[in-house]
Each structure stands twice: as structure tokens, then as C-alpha cells.
Coordinates of C-alpha atoms in Angstrom, one line a residue:
M1 CA 50.0 -4.9 19.3
A2 CA 49.2 -1.5 18.0
D3 CA 47.2 -2.9 15.1
G4 CA 45.5 -5.7 17.1
Q5 CA 42.1 -4.0 17.4
P6 CA 41.8 -3.2 13.7
A7 CA 42.9 -6.7 12.8
R8 CA 40.3 -8.2 15.1
R9 CA 37.7 -6.0 13.5
V10 CA 38.6 -7.2 10.0
V11 CA 38.4 -10.8 11.2
D12 CA 35.0 -10.2 12.8
L13 CA 33.7 -8.7 9.6
L14 CA 35.0 -11.5 7.5
T15 CA 33.5 -14.2 9.7
G16 CA 30.1 -12.5 10.0
A17 CA 28.8 -14.6 7.2
W18 CA 29.7 -17.7 9.0
Q19 CA 27.5 -16.7 11.9
A20 CA 24.6 -16.1 9.5
Q21 CA 25.1 -19.5 7.9
A22 CA 25.2 -21.2 11.4
L23 CA 21.8 -19.5 12.1
H24 CA 20.6 -20.7 8.7
A25 CA 21.6 -24.3 9.6
A26 CA 19.7 -24.0 12.9
A27 CA 16.6 -23.0 11.0
V28 CA 16.9 -25.6 8.3
L29 CA 17.5 -28.4 10.9
D30 CA 14.7 -27.1 13.0
L31 CA 16.9 -27.2 16.1
P32 CA 14.7 -24.6 18.0
D33 CA 11.6 -26.7 17.3
H34 CA 13.3 -29.9 18.5
I35 CA 14.6 -28.2 21.7
H36 CA 11.1 -26.7 22.4
A37 CA 9.7 -30.3 22.0
G38 CA 12.1 -31.6 24.6
R39 CA 14.8 -33.1 22.5
T40 CA 17.6 -31.1 24.1
T41 CA 20.8 -33.2 24.3
T42 CA 23.4 -33.5 21.6
A43 CA 22.5 -37.1 21.0
E44 CA 18.8 -36.4 20.8
L45 CA 19.3 -33.5 18.4
A46 CA 21.6 -35.5 16.2
D47 CA 19.1 -38.3 16.0
A48 CA 16.2 -36.0 15.4
T49 CA 18.0 -34.2 12.5
G50 CA 19.7 -37.2 11.0
S51 CA 23.1 -35.6 11.7
R52 CA 26.4 -36.8 13.0
T53 CA 26.8 -36.1 16.7
D54 CA 30.1 -34.4 16.2
G55 CA 28.7 -32.0 13.7
I56 CA 25.7 -31.1 15.9
E57 CA 27.9 -30.6 18.9
R58 CA 30.2 -28.2 17.1
L59 CA 27.2 -26.3 15.6
M60 CA 25.4 -26.0 18.9
R61 CA 28.6 -24.9 20.6
L62 CA 28.9 -22.0 18.2
L63 CA 25.2 -21.1 18.4
T64 CA 25.4 -21.1 22.1
A65 CA 28.3 -18.7 22.1
M66 CA 26.2 -16.5 19.7
G67 CA 23.4 -16.4 22.2
V68 CA 20.9 -18.5 20.3
F69 CA 20.9 -21.3 22.9
T70 CA 22.1 -21.8 26.5
G71 CA 23.0 -24.9 28.4
G72 CA 25.2 -27.8 27.0
G73 CA 25.1 -31.0 25.1
A74 CA 25.1 -33.4 28.1
E75 CA 22.5 -31.7 30.4
G76 CA 20.5 -30.3 27.5
Y77 CA 20.2 -27.0 25.6
R78 CA 17.6 -24.3 26.2
L79 CA 16.2 -21.6 23.9
T80 CA 17.1 -17.9 24.5
D81 CA 14.8 -15.1 23.4
V82 CA 16.7 -15.2 20.1
G83 CA 16.3 -18.9 19.7
E84 CA 12.6 -18.6 20.4
L85 CA 12.2 -16.4 17.3
L86 CA 13.5 -19.3 15.2
R87 CA 10.7 -21.7 16.2
T88 CA 8.3 -22.5 13.4
D89 CA 5.3 -22.0 15.5
H90 CA 6.3 -18.8 17.2
E91 CA 3.8 -16.0 16.5
R92 CA 6.7 -13.7 15.4
S93 CA 8.8 -16.5 13.9
M94 CA 11.8 -15.4 11.8
R95 CA 12.7 -18.9 10.8
D96 CA 11.8 -18.5 7.1
M97 CA 13.8 -15.3 7.0
A98 CA 16.9 -17.3 8.2
V99 CA 16.2 -20.0 5.6
I100 CA 16.0 -17.7 2.5
Y101 CA 18.8 -15.5 3.6
G102 CA 21.1 -18.5 4.0
E103 CA 20.1 -20.0 0.6
E104 CA 19.0 -17.8 -2.3
F105 CA 20.2 -14.5 -0.9
H106 CA 23.5 -16.0 0.3
R107 CA 24.2 -17.2 -3.2
A108 CA 23.2 -13.9 -4.7
W109 CA 25.7 -12.1 -2.4
G110 CA 28.4 -14.3 -3.9
A111 CA 28.1 -12.2 -7.0
V112 CA 28.6 -8.9 -5.2
V113 CA 31.6 -7.9 -7.4
P114 CA 29.9 -8.3 -10.8
A115 CA 26.7 -6.8 -9.4
V116 CA 28.6 -3.7 -8.3
R117 CA 30.4 -3.5 -11.6
T118 CA 27.4 -3.9 -13.9
G119 CA 24.4 -2.8 -11.8
T120 CA 22.7 -6.1 -12.6
S121 CA 21.4 -8.0 -9.5
G122 CA 23.6 -10.6 -7.8
F123 CA 20.6 -12.9 -8.0
E124 CA 20.5 -12.6 -11.8
H125 CA 24.2 -13.2 -12.1
T126 CA 24.0 -16.3 -10.0
F127 CA 20.7 -17.9 -11.1
G128 CA 20.4 -16.6 -14.7
T129 CA 17.0 -15.0 -14.0
T130 CA 15.6 -12.2 -12.0
L131 CA 14.2 -12.8 -8.5
R132 CA 10.8 -11.6 -9.7
A133 CA 10.7 -14.1 -12.6
H134 CA 12.0 -16.8 -10.3
L135 CA 9.1 -16.3 -7.9
A136 CA 6.5 -16.0 -10.6
A137 CA 7.6 -19.4 -12.0
D138 CA 7.8 -21.3 -8.7
A139 CA 4.8 -21.2 -6.4
G140 CA 6.8 -22.8 -3.6
A141 CA 9.6 -20.3 -3.8
A142 CA 7.0 -17.5 -3.9
A143 CA 5.3 -18.7 -0.7
K144 CA 8.7 -19.1 1.0
F145 CA 9.6 -15.6 0.0
Q146 CA 6.4 -14.2 1.3
R147 CA 6.9 -16.0 4.6
A148 CA 10.4 -14.6 4.9
M149 CA 9.1 -11.0 4.2
N150 CA 6.5 -11.5 6.9
A151 CA 9.2 -12.6 9.3
G152 CA 10.6 -9.1 9.3
N153 CA 7.3 -7.7 10.4
V154 CA 8.3 -6.4 13.9
F155 CA 7.6 -2.8 12.8
F156 CA 4.0 -3.5 11.7
Q157 CA 2.7 -2.7 15.2
D158 CA 4.6 0.6 15.0
V159 CA 2.5 1.5 12.0
L160 CA -0.6 1.3 14.1
D161 CA 1.0 3.5 16.7
S162 CA 2.2 6.1 14.2
Y163 CA -0.9 6.7 12.1
D164 CA -4.5 7.3 13.1
F165 CA -6.8 5.1 11.1
G166 CA -9.9 6.4 13.0
S167 CA -11.5 8.2 10.1
A168 CA -10.8 5.5 7.5
R169 CA -13.2 2.9 6.2
T170 CA -11.3 1.2 3.4
V171 CA -7.6 0.3 3.4
V172 CA -5.9 -0.8 0.2
D173 CA -2.6 -2.7 0.5
V174 CA -0.8 -2.3 -2.8
A175 CA 1.6 -5.1 -3.6
G176 CA 0.6 -6.4 -0.1
G177 CA 2.3 -9.8 -0.4
G178 CA 1.2 -12.4 2.1
G179 CA -1.2 -9.9 3.8
M180 CA 0.6 -9.6 7.2
L181 CA 0.5 -5.8 7.3
L182 CA -3.1 -5.6 6.2
S183 CA -4.2 -8.2 8.7
T184 CA -2.4 -6.3 11.5
V185 CA -4.2 -3.1 10.6
L186 CA -7.6 -4.8 10.3
A187 CA -7.3 -6.8 13.5
A188 CA -6.6 -3.6 15.4
H189 CA -9.5 -1.7 13.7
P190 CA -12.6 -4.0 13.4
E191 CA -14.5 -1.2 11.6
L192 CA -12.1 -1.3 8.6
H193 CA -12.5 -3.2 5.4
G194 CA -9.4 -4.2 3.5
V195 CA -8.4 -4.8 -0.1
L196 CA -5.1 -6.6 -0.9
F197 CA -3.8 -6.0 -4.4
D198 CA -0.8 -8.0 -5.8
L199 CA 0.3 -10.2 -8.7
P200 CA -2.1 -13.1 -9.4
H201 CA 0.4 -15.8 -8.2
V202 CA 0.7 -14.0 -4.8
V203 CA -3.0 -13.5 -4.1
P204 CA -3.7 -17.1 -3.0
V205 CA -1.1 -16.9 -0.2
A206 CA -2.6 -13.6 1.0
E207 CA -6.2 -14.9 0.7
A208 CA -5.4 -17.9 2.9
H209 CA -3.7 -15.8 5.5
L210 CA -6.4 -13.1 5.6
T211 CA -9.2 -15.6 5.8
R212 CA -7.4 -17.6 8.5
T213 CA -6.7 -14.5 10.7
L214 CA -9.7 -12.4 10.1
G215 CA -12.5 -14.7 8.9
P216 CA -14.7 -14.0 5.9
G217 CA -16.3 -10.7 5.0
R218 CA -13.7 -8.1 6.0
H219 CA -11.5 -8.2 3.0
R220 CA -11.1 -9.0 -0.7
T221 CA -8.1 -9.8 -2.7
V222 CA -7.5 -8.6 -6.3
G223 CA -4.8 -9.8 -8.7
G224 CA -3.2 -7.4 -11.2
D225 CA -0.2 -5.3 -12.2
V226 CA 0.6 -2.2 -10.1
F227 CA 1.9 -0.5 -13.2
D228 CA -1.5 -0.7 -14.9
E229 CA -4.2 0.0 -12.3
V230 CA -4.9 -0.4 -8.6
P231 CA -8.2 -0.5 -6.8
G232 CA -9.8 2.9 -6.3
D233 CA -11.8 4.7 -3.6
G234 CA -9.6 3.7 -0.6
D235 CA -9.2 6.0 2.3
V236 CA -5.7 4.7 3.2
Y237 CA -3.3 3.1 0.8
L238 CA -0.4 1.0 2.1
L239 CA 2.9 0.5 0.2
S240 CA 5.3 -1.5 2.3
R241 CA 8.8 -2.3 1.1
V242 CA 7.9 -2.0 -2.5
L243 CA 9.6 1.1 -3.9
Q244 CA 12.9 -0.4 -2.8
D245 CA 12.6 -3.0 -5.5
W246 CA 12.5 -0.5 -8.4
D247 CA 14.6 2.2 -10.1
D248 CA 13.3 5.8 -10.1
A249 CA 11.4 5.6 -13.4
H250 CA 9.5 2.5 -12.3
A251 CA 8.9 3.9 -8.8
V252 CA 7.4 7.1 -10.2
R253 CA 5.2 5.2 -12.6
L254 CA 4.0 3.0 -9.7
L255 CA 3.3 5.9 -7.4
S256 CA 1.5 7.7 -10.3
T257 CA -0.8 4.7 -10.7
I258 CA -1.7 4.8 -7.0
R259 CA -2.2 8.6 -7.2
A260 CA -4.7 8.1 -10.1
A261 CA -6.7 5.7 -7.9
M262 CA -6.6 7.8 -4.7
P263 CA -9.5 10.1 -3.8
D264 CA -8.1 13.5 -2.7
R265 CA -9.0 12.7 0.9
A266 CA -6.9 9.6 0.9
R267 CA -3.4 9.1 2.3
L268 CA -0.6 6.8 1.2
L269 CA 1.5 5.2 3.9
I270 CA 4.9 4.2 2.6
V271 CA 7.1 1.8 4.7
E272 CA 10.7 1.9 3.7
R273 CA 14.2 2.3 5.1
V274 CA 15.5 5.8 4.6
I275 CA 19.3 6.3 4.1
P276 CA 20.6 8.9 6.6
T277 CA 22.8 11.5 4.9
D278 CA 25.3 11.4 7.8
G279 CA 25.8 7.6 7.4
T280 CA 25.0 6.9 11.1
A281 CA 22.5 4.1 10.6
L282 CA 23.9 0.8 9.4
L283 CA 20.8 -1.3 8.5
P284 CA 19.6 1.0 5.7
L285 CA 23.0 0.9 4.1
L286 CA 23.2 -2.9 4.4
W287 CA 19.7 -3.3 3.0
D288 CA 20.6 -0.8 0.2
L289 CA 23.4 -3.1 -1.1
H290 CA 21.3 -6.2 -0.3
L291 CA 18.6 -4.9 -2.6
L292 CA 21.2 -4.7 -5.4
M293 CA 22.1 -8.3 -4.7
A294 CA 18.5 -9.6 -4.6
A295 CA 16.4 -7.6 -7.0
G296 CA 18.4 -4.8 -8.4
G297 CA 16.6 -2.3 -6.2
R298 CA 17.8 0.4 -3.8
E299 CA 17.0 2.3 -0.6
R300 CA 16.8 6.2 -0.9
T301 CA 17.4 9.3 1.2
L302 CA 14.5 11.4 2.3
D303 CA 15.1 13.8 -0.5
G304 CA 15.1 10.9 -2.9
Y305 CA 11.6 9.9 -1.7
R306 CA 10.4 13.5 -1.9
T307 CA 11.6 13.7 -5.5
L308 CA 9.6 10.5 -6.4
L309 CA 6.5 11.7 -4.7
D310 CA 6.6 15.1 -6.3
A311 CA 7.0 13.5 -9.8
A312 CA 3.9 11.4 -9.1
G313 CA 1.6 14.2 -7.9
L314 CA 2.0 13.5 -4.2
R315 CA 3.6 15.4 -1.3
L316 CA 5.4 14.2 1.8
E317 CA 3.2 15.0 4.7
S318 CA 5.1 13.5 7.7
V319 CA 7.8 10.9 8.6
R320 CA 7.8 8.6 11.7
E321 CA 10.5 6.3 12.8
L322 CA 9.6 2.6 13.2
A323 CA 11.6 -0.4 14.6
L324 CA 14.7 -1.8 12.8
E325 CA 15.6 1.6 11.4
T326 CA 12.5 1.6 9.2
S327 CA 10.4 4.7 8.5
L328 CA 6.7 5.5 7.8
L329 CA 6.3 8.2 5.2
V330 CA 2.8 9.6 4.9
A331 CA 2.0 11.1 1.5
A332 CA -1.0 13.1 0.4
P333 CA -2.2 14.2 -3.0
A334 CA -0.3 17.3 -4.0
K335 CA -3.6 19.1 -5.0
E336 CA -6.6 18.6 -2.8
E337 CA -10.1 19.8 -3.5
A338 CA -11.1 22.9 -1.6

């Protein structure tokens, strides 16, 4: 049929959420962990997860077709490279990302129409509160959210390859979350000292991670509000996936606070997705709308980031491309001492 290909495309798009939810189910049921531990047949997986054999068989059949597993229910399933990333104990585990995207964020996307119409986040339409307030009130949810954010850290190594930390001594991670980016930088540069700054309810998660991965003595954590004041006298400031959560007015205020703390020699490293003006990259566009669903935020074009930086007394010095269509924007004080 002449219209067969477009019709198939519509069906593929409409059922995309079903694949995401199947991946979510695999994560929640810990299927990759069970298979890694040797429970590989349909019967063993059903028993381990407290599920009906028929349900597990049908779920595993789909996940195998999706490339998450190989093998079969009788002889046993095996993990593919994709399935490995859903193991809880994998060093680059994305399990928590699959969990939160299939729960809170999936529900938030259910309010896409009112969110688009009103500009209020889908999360707030669905849950009756903002994501930020929800995380502040629920320590367990906040920890899960930080683990999910850390799960998308495949571009952190690219930051090391894209910026020379050789002349720095102190790195300040502003709104540093669980501390994954800061620990990545400090582990690669033993001469550096790190400061992680975030809201008080986030700091214990970061402190535990940094102490566990780096040991004592190489970092300190500070709780506070990025709109009031951030730690000063850093050589490099990190701001990873933070501006995306705020409108322009708040973003300029946040950047201005950082600029006030920065010595003129310092640099600000901003990790964000940049919307291409030609519409060629899909991920930034997906995340742009997702940010409206989750927190009322947005992605921006490169000119949009330049405008924010200019308003805060900063200038864009360079741009480097990172993994997953993410970018590293290096900003310097607009006026430096002679």
C-alpha cells in the first residue's frame, strides 16, 4: 500500500511508550540481576520475582525482541550489552533511570496536553506539587532521583577529555547533586580539591558518595541556596544540567550568583543539551519537552545560552560536543583583570 510506510511509522511512534514501560518493568523486577545471578529460565524468573509464568514469558519475549536479552525461556536467557546496563551493580548502571522514567516521569507525561496549554509542568498537573517540592519533602524520592540523574552520566568522561584541569586547584560543583561528576573529575586529577554545593537535603547523598569513592580529605560539601550565595575562590565551577530546570530570569540570577563568587581567573563549565537551529538532533528536542513535563524547565539554543551568560557578566569561550548529544560550554568572566 502506498501509505503503508507512514502508517507503520505512526504505529511505531505510538507504541514507543510500551517499550519504555517494558524496560521499566525489567528494572523494577530486577530481571537483569536475576539473570546475572544464574536464574535464567522463565520458571526461575517467575519464581524469583513472584510473578505468573505467563506474564514473565510474554515480557521476556518482548524484551528479547528489543535487544535487552538473548536466548529463550526453556534454555535460559542471557544479558546483552543493553541488559548489562540495567544491572543494579553495574558500574554504569542505568537501572534507576529506567525506574523513575517509568514511574513519576511517565505519569507526568500523561499531562502533556495541559502542560503545553498552560506552561505548568506535567508533574505539577499530575501530582499537585512541583518536582522540586516533592523531592525536598521525601528523602527517599530525592535519593532515587539523584541515582537516576547519575545513571545518565556517560558523558562525564567526555568532560575530562574536553577541558584541561591542569592549572586548577579547587573545583566547585554548583548544584552538584549526588556528586558523580565531581568524583569523576577528582578521581582523574588527584591534585584537585573539590567542593560540592547543593540544597541541604541533597548534601548527605553527595557526602556519602564522595567519601566512598574518594576517601576523606579531598572534598567538602556545603548546603545552601544557589540563588543566594555559592562558595567562592574556585578555579573551576561546574554546572551540570541545572540551567535546564529554570526559566530565563532564574537562570540569569543563578549565573550571576556564580559570577559573583568566581575569581577573574576562574572558568565555568556548563553541561547542557543545546537545541540545534536546524532541528537535526532529536534528543535535545525530546529532553526540551520532557523538562516541561518534569519541572517546567527547558533546553536552549546556543544563542539562548549566550544571552543568559551576557546578562550575568559572563562570556561564552568555547563549546565542545559530548556523548548523547550533550555539550560542554566553557564560560569566562566578561571582564578580566589586566
